[in-house]
Short mmCIF file of C-alpha atoms in Angstrom, two decimals:
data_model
loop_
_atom_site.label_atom_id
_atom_site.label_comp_id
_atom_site.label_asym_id
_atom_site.label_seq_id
_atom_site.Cartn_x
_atom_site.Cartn_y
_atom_site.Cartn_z
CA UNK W 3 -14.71 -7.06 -0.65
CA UNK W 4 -12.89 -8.39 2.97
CA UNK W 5 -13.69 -11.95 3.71
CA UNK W 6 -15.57 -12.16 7.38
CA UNK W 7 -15.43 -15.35 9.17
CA UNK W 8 -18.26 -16.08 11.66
CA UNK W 9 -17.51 -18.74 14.50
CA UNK W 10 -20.24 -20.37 16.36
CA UNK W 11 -20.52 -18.93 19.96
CA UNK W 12 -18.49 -21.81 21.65
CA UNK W 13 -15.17 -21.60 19.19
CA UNK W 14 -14.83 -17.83 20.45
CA UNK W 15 -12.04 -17.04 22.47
CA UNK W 16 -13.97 -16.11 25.25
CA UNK W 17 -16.07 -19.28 24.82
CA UNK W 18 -19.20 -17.39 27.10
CA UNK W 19 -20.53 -15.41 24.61
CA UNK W 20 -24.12 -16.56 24.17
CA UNK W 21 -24.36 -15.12 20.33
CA UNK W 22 -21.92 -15.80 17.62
CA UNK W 23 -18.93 -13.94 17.47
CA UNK W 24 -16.66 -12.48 14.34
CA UNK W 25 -12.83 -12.70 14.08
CA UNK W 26 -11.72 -9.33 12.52
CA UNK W 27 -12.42 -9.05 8.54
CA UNK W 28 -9.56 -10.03 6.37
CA UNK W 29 -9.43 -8.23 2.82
CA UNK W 30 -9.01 -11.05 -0.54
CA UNK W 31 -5.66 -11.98 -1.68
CA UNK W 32 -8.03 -10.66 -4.92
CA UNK W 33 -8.48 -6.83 -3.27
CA UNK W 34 -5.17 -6.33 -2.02
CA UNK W 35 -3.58 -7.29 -5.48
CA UNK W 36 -5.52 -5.13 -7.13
CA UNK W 37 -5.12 -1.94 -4.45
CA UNK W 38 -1.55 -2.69 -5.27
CA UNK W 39 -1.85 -2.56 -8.91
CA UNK W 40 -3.96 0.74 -8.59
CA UNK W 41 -1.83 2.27 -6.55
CA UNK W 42 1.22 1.97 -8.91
CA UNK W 43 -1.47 3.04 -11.70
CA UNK W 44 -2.69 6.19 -9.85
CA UNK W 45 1.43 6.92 -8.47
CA UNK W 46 2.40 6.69 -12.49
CA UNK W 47 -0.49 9.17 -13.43
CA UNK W 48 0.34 11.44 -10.70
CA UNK W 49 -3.28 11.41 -9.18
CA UNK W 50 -2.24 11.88 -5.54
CA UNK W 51 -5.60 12.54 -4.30
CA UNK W 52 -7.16 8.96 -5.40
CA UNK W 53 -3.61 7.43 -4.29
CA UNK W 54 -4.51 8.89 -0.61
CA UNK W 55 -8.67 7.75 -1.15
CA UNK W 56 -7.10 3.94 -0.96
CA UNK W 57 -5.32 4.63 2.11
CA UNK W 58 -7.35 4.70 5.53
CA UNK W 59 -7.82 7.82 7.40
CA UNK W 60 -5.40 6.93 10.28
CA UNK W 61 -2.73 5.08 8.09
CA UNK W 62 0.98 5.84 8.09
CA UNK W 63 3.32 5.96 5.30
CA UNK W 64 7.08 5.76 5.73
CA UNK W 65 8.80 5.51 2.08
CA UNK W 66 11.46 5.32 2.74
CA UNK W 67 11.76 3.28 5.96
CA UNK W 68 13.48 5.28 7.94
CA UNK W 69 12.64 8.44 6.92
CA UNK W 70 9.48 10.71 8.63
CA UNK W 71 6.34 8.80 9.09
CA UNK W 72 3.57 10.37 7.46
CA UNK W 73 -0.10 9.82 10.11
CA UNK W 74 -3.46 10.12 8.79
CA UNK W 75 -4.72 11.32 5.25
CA UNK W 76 -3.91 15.16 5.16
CA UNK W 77 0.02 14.40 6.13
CA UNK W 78 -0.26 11.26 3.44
CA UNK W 79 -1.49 14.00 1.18
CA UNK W 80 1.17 16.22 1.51
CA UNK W 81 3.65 13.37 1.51
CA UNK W 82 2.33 12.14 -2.14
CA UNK W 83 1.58 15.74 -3.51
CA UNK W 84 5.29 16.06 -5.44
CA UNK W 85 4.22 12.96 -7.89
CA UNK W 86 1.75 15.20 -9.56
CA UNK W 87 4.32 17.38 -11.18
CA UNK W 88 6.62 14.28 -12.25
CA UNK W 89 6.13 11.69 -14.85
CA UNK W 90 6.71 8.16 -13.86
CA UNK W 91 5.65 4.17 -14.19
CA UNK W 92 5.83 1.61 -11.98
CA UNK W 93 6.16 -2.05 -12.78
CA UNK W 94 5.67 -5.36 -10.00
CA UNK W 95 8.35 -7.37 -10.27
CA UNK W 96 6.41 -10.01 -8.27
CA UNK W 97 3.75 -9.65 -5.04
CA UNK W 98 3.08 -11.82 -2.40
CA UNK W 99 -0.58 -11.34 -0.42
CA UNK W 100 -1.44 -13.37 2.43
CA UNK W 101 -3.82 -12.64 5.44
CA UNK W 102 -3.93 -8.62 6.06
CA UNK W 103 -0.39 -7.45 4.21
CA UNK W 104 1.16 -7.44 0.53
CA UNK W 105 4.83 -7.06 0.47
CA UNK W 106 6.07 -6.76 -3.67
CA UNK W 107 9.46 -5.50 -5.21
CA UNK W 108 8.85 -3.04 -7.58
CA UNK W 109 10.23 -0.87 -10.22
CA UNK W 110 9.74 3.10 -10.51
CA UNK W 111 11.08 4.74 -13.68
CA UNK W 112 11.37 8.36 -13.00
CA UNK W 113 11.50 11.06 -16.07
CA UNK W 114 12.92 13.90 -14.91
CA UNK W 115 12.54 15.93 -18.62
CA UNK W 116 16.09 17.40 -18.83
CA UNK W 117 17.27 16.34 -15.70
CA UNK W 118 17.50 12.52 -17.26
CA UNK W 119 15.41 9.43 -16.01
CA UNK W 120 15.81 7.17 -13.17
CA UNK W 121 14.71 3.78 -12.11
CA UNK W 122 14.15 2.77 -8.42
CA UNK W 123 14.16 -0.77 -6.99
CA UNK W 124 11.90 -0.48 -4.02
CA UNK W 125 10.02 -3.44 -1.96
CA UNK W 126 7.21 -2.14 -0.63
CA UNK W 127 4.80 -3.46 2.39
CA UNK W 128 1.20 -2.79 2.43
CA UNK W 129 -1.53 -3.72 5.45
CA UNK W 130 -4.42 -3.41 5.40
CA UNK W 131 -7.23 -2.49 7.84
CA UNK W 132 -10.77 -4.72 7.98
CA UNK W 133 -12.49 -2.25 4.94
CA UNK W 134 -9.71 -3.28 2.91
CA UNK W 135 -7.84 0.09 3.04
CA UNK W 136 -4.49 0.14 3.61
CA UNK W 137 -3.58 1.38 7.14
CA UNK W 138 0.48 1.40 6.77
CA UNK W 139 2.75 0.96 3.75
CA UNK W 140 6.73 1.11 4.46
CA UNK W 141 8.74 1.00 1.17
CA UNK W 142 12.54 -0.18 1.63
CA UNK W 143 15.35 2.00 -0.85
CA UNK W 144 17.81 3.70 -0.50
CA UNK W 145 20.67 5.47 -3.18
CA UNK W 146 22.22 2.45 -3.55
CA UNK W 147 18.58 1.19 -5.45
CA UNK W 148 18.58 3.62 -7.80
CA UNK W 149 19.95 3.98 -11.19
CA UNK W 150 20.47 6.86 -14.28
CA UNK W 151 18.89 5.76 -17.66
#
């Protein structure tokens, strides 16, 4: 669950504000490790609909950066619709979390059936909003990242 901080009225910005105030909610270190880990779970099971569930409904995907940015939850949909027909698994290589973002390098390994298998190196940025959804997610590759098994 997000962590909320509550400051006393007079440590508020605005210092005036008779009532306490609330800085923004944070998510855990705890939640966004483990939205990371389900997301490469749901990704390697080709469940596109519960991949989109952990995004917010006005996040943005660009994967990879560079390339279109997908807005909101139908266009994250249709971005994330062509890993139901493919067979992969993803593995962290390590993940750092620390106030509202988790940037990890990752590995993808791709079967293609006859077509072969691939592996992608990708890093991959997450943020996430105060309901500990993730609101953007930019994932750097490129050719040169991936390889033919």
């Amino acid at each position: 669950p997000p962590l909320r901080i509550r400051l006393p009225a007079r440590a508020c910005p605005n210092g005036r504000r008779p009532a306490p105030c609330s800085l923004a909610a944070m998510p855990s270190v705890e939640h966004m490790t483990q939205t990371v880990n389900r997301y490469l779970e749901l990704v390697g099971e080709g469940r596109a609909d519960d991949v989109v569930a952990l995004y917010a409904a006005d996040a943005t995907v660009e994967d990879p950066v560079g390339s279109e940015v997908h807005i909101g939850q139908h266009a994250i949909r249709g971005f994330y619709a062509s890993i139901e027909a493919i067979k992969s698994s993803g593995e962290i290589v390590t993940l750092r979390a620390l106030g509202h973002e988790a940037a990890f390098f990752w590995r993808l390994d791709v079967d293609l059936g006859e077509g072969g298998k691939m592996s992608i190196d990708i890093i991959s940025v997450m943020s996430f909003d105060g309901e500990g959804k993730i609101s953007a997610m930019k994932a750097y590759w490129g050719p040169e990242n991936i390889t033919a098994l």
